[in-house]
Amino acid sequence: MTQHSTETPQFFLTAPSPCPYLPGQMERKVFTHLVGDRASALNEILTQGGFRRSQNIAYRPACETCKACVSVRVPVERFIVTKGFRRIIEKNRDLVGTRVDPAPTSEQYSLFRAYLDARHSDGGMADMTVLDYAMMVEDTHVDTMLVEYRFRGPDSAITGQGDGPLIATALTDLLSDGLSMVYSFYEPDYLDRSLGTMMILDHITRARKMGLPYVYLGYWVNGSRKMGYKARFQPQEHLGARGWEPMP
């Protein structure tokens, strides 16, 4: 069995493979394992340095001929709630988001499966089984959480929890300077609610209430329709050669 040091992380490079965002491009990734007692601290440092997390792996693009992937974060205190965002917030007033421990459930997987089949049937996660989903949620040594969104019930004002079926879910890492959204999915029958945007807006509100300055959105790729929505959250900071910089 391969042993991975918890004190000094080792980094590895993947073989080239087709880029999922830009046709005709090849991608490579540098990655390391997040294991042991220092996994959360390492995940925080790497996230601030442009890495993303998948289970117990932290990775970032290391493409030889392309630098299109840009790490994006939103400074919550300067975030501008546009009229479009206000409409989405108002449309989802009847939903309540509840923070829960990162424990997989059959209800989550059913929603996850419906989301993939409707929105990403040809993507790299399309064949994920219930075991794969369980590992995505709980196979980690870092500080993470789930936020489950359900309709507001008669007792929600008292309990702070929603009622009825699961509508959307976000897997999110907790950092000392923000929330890092790892993966989110939602009921595909409610496309008119813009649930993906709603979850980001909710996380910006959560970060502000928690006194955290940033929400990390992962990578934005100029020219990729899959990533285009991230440009709507303004102002935002991009990670470049000189560190995190505000975008004009």
Coordinates of N, CA and C in Angstrom, one line a residue:
M1 N 0.8 -1.2 0.0 CA 0.0 0.0 0.0 C 0.9 1.3 0.0
T2 N 0.5 2.2 -0.8 CA 1.3 3.4 -0.9 C 1.0 4.3 0.3
Q3 N 2.1 4.8 0.9 CA 2.0 5.7 2.1 C 2.2 7.1 1.7
H4 N 1.3 8.0 2.2 CA 1.4 9.4 1.8 C 1.7 10.2 3.1
S5 N 2.8 11.0 3.1 CA 3.2 11.8 4.2 C 2.2 12.8 4.6
T6 N 1.9 12.9 5.9 CA 0.9 14.0 6.3 C 1.7 15.2 6.7
E7 N 3.0 15.2 6.7 CA 3.8 16.4 7.1 C 4.3 17.1 5.9
T8 N 4.8 16.4 4.9 CA 5.3 17.1 3.7 C 4.6 16.5 2.5
P9 N 3.6 17.2 2.0 CA 2.9 16.7 0.9 C 3.7 16.4 -0.4
Q10 N 3.4 15.4 -1.1 CA 4.0 15.1 -2.4 C 3.0 15.4 -3.5
F11 N 3.6 16.0 -4.5 CA 2.7 16.4 -5.6 C 3.0 15.6 -6.9
F12 N 1.9 15.3 -7.6 CA 2.0 14.4 -8.8 C 1.4 15.1 -10.0
L13 N 1.7 14.7 -11.2 CA 1.2 15.3 -12.4 C 0.5 14.2 -13.2
T14 N -0.7 14.5 -13.6 CA -1.5 13.6 -14.4 C -1.0 13.6 -15.9
A15 N -1.4 12.5 -16.6 CA -1.1 12.4 -18.0 C -2.1 13.4 -18.8
P16 N -1.8 13.8 -19.9 CA -2.7 14.7 -20.7 C -4.0 14.0 -21.0
S17 N -5.1 14.7 -21.0 CA -6.4 14.2 -21.4 C -7.2 15.3 -22.0
P18 N -8.3 15.0 -22.7 CA -9.1 16.1 -23.4 C -9.7 17.0 -22.3
C19 N -9.6 18.3 -22.6 CA -10.2 19.3 -21.7 C -11.7 19.3 -21.8
P20 N -12.4 19.3 -20.6 CA -13.8 19.3 -20.6 C -14.5 20.6 -20.9
Y21 N -13.7 21.7 -21.0 CA -14.2 23.0 -21.1 C -13.9 23.7 -22.5
L22 N -12.8 23.4 -23.0 CA -12.4 24.0 -24.3 C -12.1 23.0 -25.3
P23 N -12.9 22.9 -26.4 CA -12.7 21.8 -27.4 C -11.3 22.0 -28.0
G24 N -10.7 20.8 -28.3 CA -9.4 20.8 -28.9 C -8.2 21.0 -28.0
Q25 N -8.4 21.3 -26.7 CA -7.4 21.5 -25.8 C -7.2 20.2 -24.9
M26 N -5.9 20.1 -24.5 CA -5.6 19.0 -23.6 C -5.3 19.5 -22.2
E27 N -5.7 18.8 -21.2 CA -5.5 19.3 -19.8 C -4.5 18.3 -19.0
R28 N -3.8 18.9 -18.1 CA -3.0 18.1 -17.1 C -3.3 18.8 -15.8
K29 N -3.2 18.0 -14.7 CA -3.4 18.5 -13.4 C -2.3 18.1 -12.5
V30 N -1.9 19.0 -11.6 CA -1.0 18.7 -10.5 C -1.9 18.4 -9.2
F31 N -1.6 17.4 -8.5 CA -2.4 17.0 -7.4 C -1.6 16.5 -6.2
T32 N -2.3 16.5 -5.0 CA -1.7 15.9 -3.8 C -2.8 15.3 -3.0
H33 N -2.4 14.5 -2.0 CA -3.4 13.9 -1.1 C -3.6 14.7 0.1
L34 N -4.9 14.8 0.5 CA -5.2 15.5 1.8 C -5.5 14.5 2.8
V35 N -4.5 14.1 3.6 CA -4.7 13.1 4.6 C -4.1 13.5 5.9
G36 N -4.5 12.9 7.0 CA -3.9 13.1 8.3 C -4.5 14.3 9.0
D37 N -3.9 14.6 10.2 CA -4.4 15.7 11.0 C -4.2 17.1 10.4
R38 N -3.3 17.2 9.5 CA -3.0 18.5 8.9 C -3.8 18.7 7.6
A39 N -4.7 17.8 7.3 CA -5.4 17.9 6.0 C -6.1 19.2 5.8
S40 N -6.8 19.7 6.9 CA -7.6 20.9 6.8 C -6.7 22.1 6.6
A41 N -5.6 22.2 7.3 CA -4.7 23.3 7.1 C -4.1 23.3 5.7
L42 N -3.7 22.1 5.2 CA -3.2 22.0 3.9 C -4.2 22.4 2.8
N43 N -5.4 21.9 3.0 CA -6.5 22.3 2.1 C -6.7 23.8 2.0
E44 N -6.7 24.4 3.2 CA -6.8 25.9 3.2 C -5.7 26.6 2.5
I45 N -4.5 26.2 2.7 CA -3.4 26.8 2.0 C -3.5 26.6 0.5
L46 N -3.8 25.4 0.1 CA -3.9 25.1 -1.3 C -5.1 25.8 -2.0
T47 N -6.2 25.8 -1.3 CA -7.4 26.5 -1.9 C -7.1 28.0 -2.1
Q48 N -6.4 28.6 -1.1 CA -6.0 30.0 -1.3 C -5.0 30.2 -2.4
G49 N -4.3 29.1 -2.8 CA -3.3 29.1 -3.9 C -3.9 28.6 -5.2
G50 N -5.2 28.4 -5.3 CA -5.8 28.1 -6.5 C -6.2 26.6 -6.8
F51 N -6.0 25.8 -5.7 CA -6.3 24.4 -5.8 C -7.8 24.2 -5.6
R52 N -8.4 23.1 -6.0 CA -9.7 22.6 -5.7 C -9.6 21.2 -5.1
R53 N -10.7 20.9 -4.4 CA -10.7 19.6 -3.7 C -11.7 18.6 -4.3
S54 N -11.3 17.4 -4.4 CA -12.2 16.3 -4.8 C -11.9 15.1 -3.9
Q55 N -12.9 14.8 -3.0 CA -12.6 13.8 -1.9 C -11.3 14.1 -1.2
N56 N -10.4 13.3 -1.1 CA -9.1 13.5 -0.4 C -8.0 14.0 -1.3
I57 N -8.3 14.5 -2.5 CA -7.4 15.0 -3.4 C -7.5 16.5 -3.6
A58 N -6.4 17.2 -3.6 CA -6.4 18.7 -4.0 C -5.7 18.8 -5.3
Y59 N -6.2 19.5 -6.3 CA -5.7 19.6 -7.6 C -5.8 21.0 -8.2
R60 N -5.0 21.2 -9.2 CA -5.1 22.5 -10.0 C -4.6 22.2 -11.4
P61 N -5.1 23.0 -12.4 CA -4.6 22.8 -13.7 C -3.1 23.0 -13.9
A62 N -2.5 22.2 -14.7 CA -1.0 22.4 -15.0 C -0.8 22.2 -16.5
C63 N -1.7 22.8 -17.3 CA -1.7 22.6 -18.7 C -0.4 23.3 -19.4
E64 N 0.1 22.6 -20.3 CA 1.4 23.1 -20.9 C 1.2 24.3 -21.9
T65 N 0.0 24.3 -22.6 CA -0.2 25.3 -23.6 C -1.4 26.2 -23.4
C66 N -2.0 26.2 -22.2 CA -3.2 26.9 -21.9 C -3.2 27.4 -20.5
K67 N -3.6 28.6 -20.3 CA -3.8 29.2 -18.9 C -5.2 29.7 -18.7
A68 N -6.2 29.1 -19.4 CA -7.5 29.6 -19.4 C -8.2 29.5 -18.0
C69 N -7.9 28.5 -17.2 CA -8.6 28.3 -16.0 C -8.1 29.3 -14.9
V70 N -9.0 30.1 -14.4 CA -8.7 31.2 -13.5 C -9.5 30.9 -12.2
S71 N -8.8 30.9 -11.1 CA -9.4 30.8 -9.8 C -10.2 32.1 -9.4
V72 N -11.4 31.9 -8.9 CA -12.3 33.0 -8.7 C -12.8 33.0 -7.2
R73 N -12.8 34.2 -6.6 CA -13.5 34.3 -5.3 C -14.2 35.6 -5.2
V74 N -15.3 35.6 -4.4 CA -16.1 36.8 -4.2 C -15.9 37.4 -2.9
P75 N -15.5 38.7 -2.8 CA -15.4 39.4 -1.5 C -16.8 39.8 -1.0
V76 N -17.2 39.1 0.0 CA -18.6 39.2 0.4 C -19.1 40.6 0.8
E77 N -18.2 41.4 1.4 CA -18.7 42.7 1.9 C -18.8 43.7 0.7
R78 N -18.2 43.4 -0.4 CA -18.3 44.3 -1.6 C -19.2 43.8 -2.6
F79 N -19.8 42.6 -2.4 CA -20.6 42.0 -3.4 C -21.9 42.8 -3.7
I80 N -22.2 42.9 -5.0 CA -23.3 43.8 -5.4 C -24.5 42.9 -5.8
V81 N -25.6 43.1 -5.1 CA -26.8 42.3 -5.3 C -27.6 43.1 -6.4
T82 N -27.6 42.6 -7.6 CA -28.2 43.2 -8.7 C -29.7 42.9 -8.7
K83 N -30.4 43.6 -9.6 CA -31.9 43.4 -9.7 C -32.2 41.9 -10.1
G84 N -31.3 41.4 -11.0 CA -31.5 40.0 -11.3 C -31.3 39.0 -10.1
F85 N -30.3 39.3 -9.3 CA -30.1 38.5 -8.1 C -31.3 38.7 -7.1
R86 N -31.8 39.9 -7.0 CA -32.9 40.1 -6.1 C -34.1 39.3 -6.5
R87 N -34.4 39.2 -7.8 CA -35.5 38.4 -8.3 C -35.3 36.9 -8.0
I88 N -34.1 36.4 -8.1 CA -33.8 35.0 -7.7 C -34.0 34.8 -6.2
I89 N -33.5 35.7 -5.4 CA -33.7 35.6 -4.0 C -35.2 35.6 -3.6
E90 N -35.9 36.5 -4.2 CA -37.4 36.6 -3.9 C -38.1 35.3 -4.4
K91 N -37.7 34.8 -5.5 CA -38.4 33.6 -6.1 C -38.1 32.4 -5.2
N92 N -37.1 32.4 -4.4 CA -36.7 31.3 -3.5 C -36.9 31.6 -2.0
R93 N -37.7 32.6 -1.7 CA -38.0 32.9 -0.3 C -38.6 31.7 0.4
D94 N -39.3 30.8 -0.3 CA -39.9 29.7 0.3 C -39.0 28.5 0.5
L95 N -37.7 28.7 0.3 CA -36.7 27.6 0.6 C -35.9 28.0 1.8
V96 N -35.5 27.0 2.6 CA -34.7 27.1 3.8 C -33.5 26.3 3.6
G97 N -32.3 26.8 3.8 CA -31.0 26.1 3.8 C -30.6 25.7 5.2
T98 N -30.3 24.4 5.4 CA -29.9 23.9 6.7 C -28.5 23.3 6.6
R99 N -27.6 23.7 7.5 CA -26.3 23.1 7.5 C -26.4 21.7 8.2
V100 N -25.8 20.7 7.6 CA -25.8 19.4 8.2 C -24.4 18.8 8.1
D101 N -24.2 17.8 8.9 CA -22.9 17.1 8.8 C -22.7 16.4 7.5
P102 N -21.5 16.3 7.0 CA -21.2 15.6 5.7 C -21.4 14.1 5.7
A103 N -22.7 13.7 5.8 CA -23.0 12.3 5.8 C -24.0 12.0 4.6
P104 N -23.6 11.1 3.7 CA -24.5 10.9 2.6 C -25.8 10.2 3.0
T105 N -26.9 10.5 2.2 CA -28.2 9.8 2.4 C -28.7 9.4 1.0
S106 N -29.6 8.5 1.1 CA -30.2 8.0 -0.2 C -31.0 9.1 -0.8
E107 N -31.6 10.0 -0.1 CA -32.3 11.2 -0.6 C -31.4 12.1 -1.4
Q108 N -30.2 12.3 -0.8 CA -29.2 13.2 -1.5 C -28.8 12.5 -2.8
Y109 N -28.6 11.2 -2.8 CA -28.1 10.5 -4.0 C -29.2 10.5 -5.1
S110 N -30.4 10.4 -4.7 CA -31.5 10.4 -5.7 C -31.6 11.7 -6.4
L111 N -31.4 12.8 -5.6 CA -31.4 14.2 -6.2 C -30.1 14.3 -7.1
F112 N -29.0 13.9 -6.6 CA -27.7 14.0 -7.3 C -27.8 13.2 -8.6
R113 N -28.4 12.0 -8.6 CA -28.6 11.2 -9.8 C -29.5 11.9 -10.8
A114 N -30.6 12.5 -10.3 CA -31.6 13.2 -11.2 C -30.9 14.4 -11.8
Y115 N -30.1 15.1 -11.1 CA -29.4 16.3 -11.6 C -28.4 15.9 -12.7
L116 N -27.6 14.9 -12.4 CA -26.6 14.5 -13.4 C -27.3 14.0 -14.7
D117 N -28.4 13.2 -14.6 CA -29.0 12.7 -15.8 C -29.6 13.8 -16.6
A118 N -30.1 14.9 -15.9 CA -30.7 15.9 -16.7 C -29.8 17.0 -17.2
R119 N -28.7 17.2 -16.4 CA -27.8 18.4 -16.7 C -26.4 18.0 -17.2
H120 N -25.9 16.8 -16.8 CA -24.5 16.4 -17.2 C -24.5 14.9 -17.5
S121 N -25.4 14.5 -18.4 CA -25.4 13.1 -18.7 C -24.2 12.6 -19.5
D122 N -23.4 13.5 -20.1 CA -22.2 13.2 -20.8 C -21.0 13.6 -20.1
G123 N -21.1 14.0 -18.9 CA -19.9 14.5 -18.1 C -19.1 13.4 -17.4
G124 N -18.0 13.8 -16.8 CA -17.2 12.8 -16.2 C -17.7 12.2 -14.9
M125 N -18.8 12.7 -14.4 CA -19.4 12.2 -13.2 C -20.7 11.4 -13.5
A126 N -21.0 11.2 -14.7 CA -22.3 10.6 -15.1 C -22.5 9.2 -14.6
D127 N -21.4 8.5 -14.5 CA -21.5 7.1 -14.1 C -21.3 6.8 -12.6
M128 N -21.3 7.9 -11.8 CA -21.1 7.8 -10.4 C -22.2 6.9 -9.7
T129 N -21.8 5.9 -8.9 CA -22.7 5.1 -8.2 C -23.0 5.7 -6.8
V130 N -23.9 5.1 -6.1 CA -24.2 5.5 -4.7 C -23.0 5.5 -3.9
L131 N -22.1 4.5 -4.1 CA -20.9 4.4 -3.3 C -19.9 5.5 -3.7
D132 N -19.8 5.8 -5.0 CA -19.0 7.0 -5.4 C -19.5 8.3 -4.8
Y133 N -20.8 8.5 -4.7 CA -21.4 9.7 -4.1 C -21.0 9.7 -2.6
A134 N -21.2 8.6 -2.0 CA -20.9 8.5 -0.5 C -19.4 8.9 -0.3
M135 N -18.5 8.4 -1.1 CA -17.1 8.8 -1.0 C -16.8 10.2 -1.2
M136 N -17.6 10.8 -2.2 CA -17.4 12.2 -2.5 C -17.7 13.1 -1.3
V137 N -18.7 12.7 -0.5 CA -19.2 13.4 0.6 C -18.4 13.2 1.9
E138 N -18.1 11.9 2.2 CA -17.5 11.6 3.5 C -16.1 11.2 3.5
D139 N -15.5 10.9 2.3 CA -14.1 10.5 2.2 C -13.2 11.7 2.2
T140 N -13.1 12.3 3.4 CA -12.3 13.5 3.5 C -11.8 13.7 4.9
H141 N -10.6 14.3 5.0 CA -10.1 14.7 6.3 C -10.2 16.1 6.6
V142 N -10.9 16.9 5.8 CA -10.9 18.3 5.9 C -12.2 18.8 6.6
D143 N -12.3 20.0 7.0 CA -13.4 20.6 7.6 C -14.4 21.0 6.6
T144 N -15.5 20.2 6.5 CA -16.5 20.4 5.4 C -17.9 20.3 5.9
M145 N -18.9 20.6 5.1 CA -20.3 20.5 5.5 C -21.2 20.4 4.3
L146 N -22.4 20.0 4.5 CA -23.5 20.0 3.5 C -24.5 21.1 3.9
V147 N -25.1 21.7 2.9 CA -26.2 22.6 3.1 C -27.4 22.0 2.3
E148 N -28.4 21.6 3.0 CA -29.6 21.1 2.3 C -30.7 22.1 2.3
Y149 N -31.4 22.2 1.1 CA -32.4 23.2 0.9 C -33.7 22.5 0.7
R150 N -34.7 22.9 1.5 CA -36.1 22.4 1.4 C -37.1 23.5 1.5
F151 N -38.3 23.2 1.2 CA -39.3 24.2 1.3 C -39.6 24.6 2.7
R152 N -40.0 25.9 2.9 CA -40.3 26.4 4.2 C -41.5 25.7 4.8
G153 N -41.5 25.2 6.0 CA -42.6 24.5 6.6 C -43.2 25.4 7.7
P154 N -44.3 24.9 8.3 CA -45.0 25.6 9.3 C -44.2 25.9 10.6
D155 N -43.2 25.1 10.8 CA -42.4 25.3 12.0 C -41.0 25.8 11.7
S156 N -40.7 26.2 10.4 CA -39.4 26.7 10.0 C -38.9 27.9 10.8
A157 N -39.8 28.8 11.1 CA -39.4 30.0 11.8 C -38.9 29.7 13.2
I158 N -39.3 28.5 13.8 CA -38.9 28.1 15.1 C -37.6 27.2 15.0
T159 N -37.7 26.2 14.1 CA -36.6 25.2 14.0 C -35.4 25.7 13.1
G160 N -35.7 26.6 12.2 CA -34.7 27.1 11.3 C -34.4 26.0 10.2
Q161 N -35.3 25.0 10.0 CA -35.2 24.0 9.1 C -36.3 23.9 8.1
G162 N -36.1 23.4 6.9 CA -37.1 23.3 5.9 C -37.9 22.0 6.1
D163 N -38.9 21.8 5.2 CA -39.8 20.7 5.3 C -40.0 20.1 4.0
G164 N -40.3 18.8 3.9 CA -40.6 18.2 2.6 C -39.4 17.7 1.9
P165 N -39.5 17.4 0.6 CA -38.4 16.8 -0.1 C -37.2 17.7 -0.3
L166 N -36.1 17.1 -0.5 CA -34.8 17.8 -0.8 C -34.9 18.5 -2.1
I167 N -34.6 19.8 -2.2 CA -34.6 20.5 -3.5 C -33.2 20.8 -4.0
A168 N -32.3 21.1 -3.1 CA -30.9 21.4 -3.6 C -29.9 21.1 -2.5
T169 N -28.7 20.8 -2.8 CA -27.6 20.5 -1.8 C -26.3 21.1 -2.3
A170 N -25.5 21.6 -1.3 CA -24.2 22.1 -1.6 C -23.2 21.5 -0.7
L171 N -22.1 20.9 -1.2 CA -21.0 20.4 -0.4 C -19.9 21.6 -0.3
T172 N -19.6 22.0 0.9 CA -18.8 23.2 1.0 C -17.7 23.0 2.1
D173 N -16.5 23.5 1.8 CA -15.4 23.4 2.8 C -15.4 24.7 3.6
L174 N -15.0 24.5 4.8 CA -14.9 25.7 5.8 C -13.5 26.1 5.9
L175 N -13.2 27.3 5.5 CA -11.8 27.9 5.7 C -11.8 29.0 6.6
S176 N -10.6 29.4 7.1 CA -10.6 30.5 8.1 C -10.9 31.8 7.4
D177 N -10.8 31.9 6.1 CA -11.1 33.2 5.4 C -12.3 33.1 4.4
G178 N -13.0 32.0 4.5 CA -14.2 31.9 3.6 C -14.8 30.5 3.5
L179 N -15.7 30.4 2.6 CA -16.4 29.2 2.2 C -16.0 28.8 0.8
S180 N -15.6 27.5 0.6 CA -15.2 27.1 -0.7 C -16.2 26.1 -1.2
M181 N -17.0 26.4 -2.2 CA -18.0 25.6 -2.7 C -17.4 24.5 -3.6
V182 N -17.5 23.2 -3.1 CA -16.9 22.1 -3.7 C -17.8 21.6 -4.9
Y183 N -19.1 21.3 -4.6 CA -20.0 20.8 -5.6 C -21.4 21.1 -5.1
S184 N -22.3 21.4 -6.0 CA -23.7 21.6 -5.7 C -24.6 21.0 -6.8
F185 N -25.8 20.6 -6.4 CA -26.7 20.0 -7.3 C -28.1 20.3 -6.9
Y186 N -29.1 20.1 -7.8 CA -30.4 20.6 -7.5 C -31.5 19.9 -8.3
E187 N -32.7 20.0 -7.9 CA -33.8 19.4 -8.6 C -34.0 20.0 -10.0
P188 N -33.8 19.2 -11.1 CA -33.8 19.7 -12.4 C -35.2 20.2 -12.9
D189 N -36.3 19.9 -12.2 CA -37.6 20.3 -12.6 C -37.9 21.8 -12.2
Y190 N -36.9 22.4 -11.4 CA -37.1 23.7 -11.0 C -36.1 24.7 -11.7
L191 N -36.0 24.6 -12.9 CA -35.0 25.4 -13.6 C -35.3 26.9 -13.6
D192 N -36.6 27.2 -13.5 CA -37.0 28.6 -13.4 C -36.6 29.3 -12.2
R193 N -36.1 28.5 -11.2 CA -35.7 29.1 -9.9 C -34.3 29.5 -9.9
S194 N -33.5 29.1 -10.8 CA -32.0 29.4 -10.9 C -31.4 28.9 -9.5
L195 N -31.6 27.7 -9.2 CA -31.1 27.2 -7.9 C -29.6 27.2 -7.7
G196 N -28.9 27.0 -8.8 CA -27.4 27.1 -8.7 C -27.0 28.5 -8.3
T197 N -27.6 29.5 -8.9 CA -27.3 30.9 -8.5 C -27.7 31.1 -7.0
M198 N -28.9 30.6 -6.7 CA -29.5 30.8 -5.4 C -28.5 30.3 -4.3
M199 N -27.9 29.1 -4.5 CA -27.0 28.5 -3.5 C -25.8 29.4 -3.4
I200 N -25.2 30.0 -4.5 CA -24.1 30.9 -4.3 C -24.5 32.1 -3.5
L201 N -25.6 32.7 -3.8 CA -26.1 33.9 -3.1 C -26.3 33.5 -1.6
D202 N -26.8 32.4 -1.3 CA -27.0 32.0 0.1 C -25.6 31.8 0.8
H203 N -24.7 31.2 0.1 CA -23.3 31.1 0.7 C -22.7 32.4 0.9
I204 N -22.9 33.4 0.0 CA -22.4 34.7 0.3 C -23.0 35.3 1.5
T205 N -24.3 35.1 1.7 CA -24.9 35.6 2.9 C -24.4 34.8 4.2
R206 N -24.2 33.5 4.0 CA -23.7 32.7 5.2 C -22.3 33.2 5.6
A207 N -21.4 33.4 4.6 CA -20.1 33.9 4.8 C -20.1 35.2 5.6
R208 N -20.9 36.1 5.1 CA -21.0 37.4 5.8 C -21.4 37.3 7.2
K209 N -22.4 36.4 7.5 CA -22.9 36.2 8.9 C -21.9 35.6 9.7
M210 N -21.0 34.7 9.1 CA -20.0 34.0 9.9 C -18.7 34.9 10.0
G211 N -18.7 36.1 9.4 CA -17.5 37.0 9.5 C -16.4 36.5 8.6
L212 N -16.7 35.8 7.5 CA -15.7 35.3 6.6 C -15.7 36.2 5.4
P213 N -14.5 36.6 4.9 CA -14.5 37.6 3.8 C -14.7 37.1 2.4
Y214 N -14.6 35.8 2.2 CA -14.7 35.3 0.8 C -15.5 34.1 0.6
V215 N -16.1 33.9 -0.6 CA -16.7 32.7 -1.1 C -15.9 32.3 -2.3
Y216 N -15.3 31.1 -2.3 CA -14.4 30.6 -3.4 C -15.3 29.8 -4.3
L217 N -15.3 30.2 -5.6 CA -16.2 29.6 -6.6 C -15.5 28.6 -7.5
G218 N -14.2 28.4 -7.3 CA -13.5 27.5 -8.2 C -12.9 28.1 -9.4
Y219 N -13.0 27.5 -10.5 CA -12.4 28.0 -11.8 C -13.4 28.6 -12.7
W220 N -13.0 29.7 -13.3 CA -13.7 30.3 -14.4 C -12.9 30.2 -15.7
V221 N -13.5 29.8 -16.7 CA -12.9 29.7 -18.0 C -13.5 30.6 -19.0
N222 N -12.8 31.6 -19.5 CA -13.3 32.5 -20.5 C -13.6 31.7 -21.8
G223 N -14.8 31.8 -22.3 CA -15.2 31.1 -23.5 C -15.9 29.8 -23.3
S224 N -16.0 29.4 -22.0 CA -16.7 28.2 -21.7 C -18.1 28.5 -21.2
R225 N -19.1 28.0 -21.9 CA -20.5 28.3 -21.5 C -20.8 27.6 -20.1
K226 N -20.1 26.5 -19.8 CA -20.3 25.9 -18.5 C -19.9 26.8 -17.3
M227 N -18.9 27.6 -17.6 CA -18.4 28.5 -16.5 C -18.9 29.9 -16.6
G228 N -19.6 30.3 -17.6 CA -20.0 31.6 -17.8 C -20.7 32.3 -16.6
Y229 N -21.5 31.5 -15.9 CA -22.4 32.1 -14.8 C -21.5 32.7 -13.7
K230 N -20.3 32.3 -13.5 CA -19.5 32.8 -12.4 C -19.1 34.2 -12.6
A231 N -19.1 34.7 -13.9 CA -18.7 36.1 -14.2 C -19.8 37.0 -13.7
R232 N -21.0 36.6 -13.4 CA -22.1 37.4 -12.9 C -21.9 37.9 -11.5
F233 N -21.1 37.3 -10.7 CA -20.9 37.6 -9.3 C -19.8 38.6 -9.2
Q234 N -20.2 39.9 -9.0 CA -19.3 41.0 -9.0 C -19.4 41.8 -7.7
P235 N -18.3 42.5 -7.3 CA -17.0 42.3 -7.9 C -16.4 41.0 -7.5
Q236 N -15.3 40.6 -8.1 CA -14.7 39.4 -7.8 C -13.2 39.5 -7.9
E237 N -12.5 38.6 -7.3 CA -11.0 38.6 -7.4 C -10.5 37.3 -8.2
H238 N -9.5 37.5 -9.0 CA -8.9 36.4 -9.7 C -7.5 36.2 -9.2
L239 N -7.1 34.9 -9.2 CA -5.7 34.6 -8.8 C -4.8 34.6 -10.0
G240 N -3.8 35.5 -9.9 CA -2.8 35.6 -11.0 C -1.4 35.4 -10.5
A241 N -0.4 35.8 -11.3 CA 1.0 35.7 -10.9 C 1.4 36.5 -9.7
R242 N 0.6 37.6 -9.5 CA 0.9 38.5 -8.3 C 0.0 38.3 -7.2
G243 N -0.7 37.1 -7.2 CA -1.7 36.8 -6.1 C -3.1 37.2 -6.5
W244 N -3.9 37.3 -5.5 CA -5.3 37.6 -5.7 C -5.5 39.1 -6.0
E245 N -6.1 39.4 -7.1 CA -6.3 40.8 -7.5 C -7.7 41.1 -7.9
P246 N -8.2 42.3 -7.5 CA -9.6 42.6 -7.9 C -9.7 42.8 -9.4
M247 N -10.8 42.3 -10.0 CA -11.0 42.5 -11.4 C -11.7 43.8 -11.7
P248 N -11.3 44.6 -12.7 CA -12.0 45.9 -13.0 C -13.5 45.7 -13.4

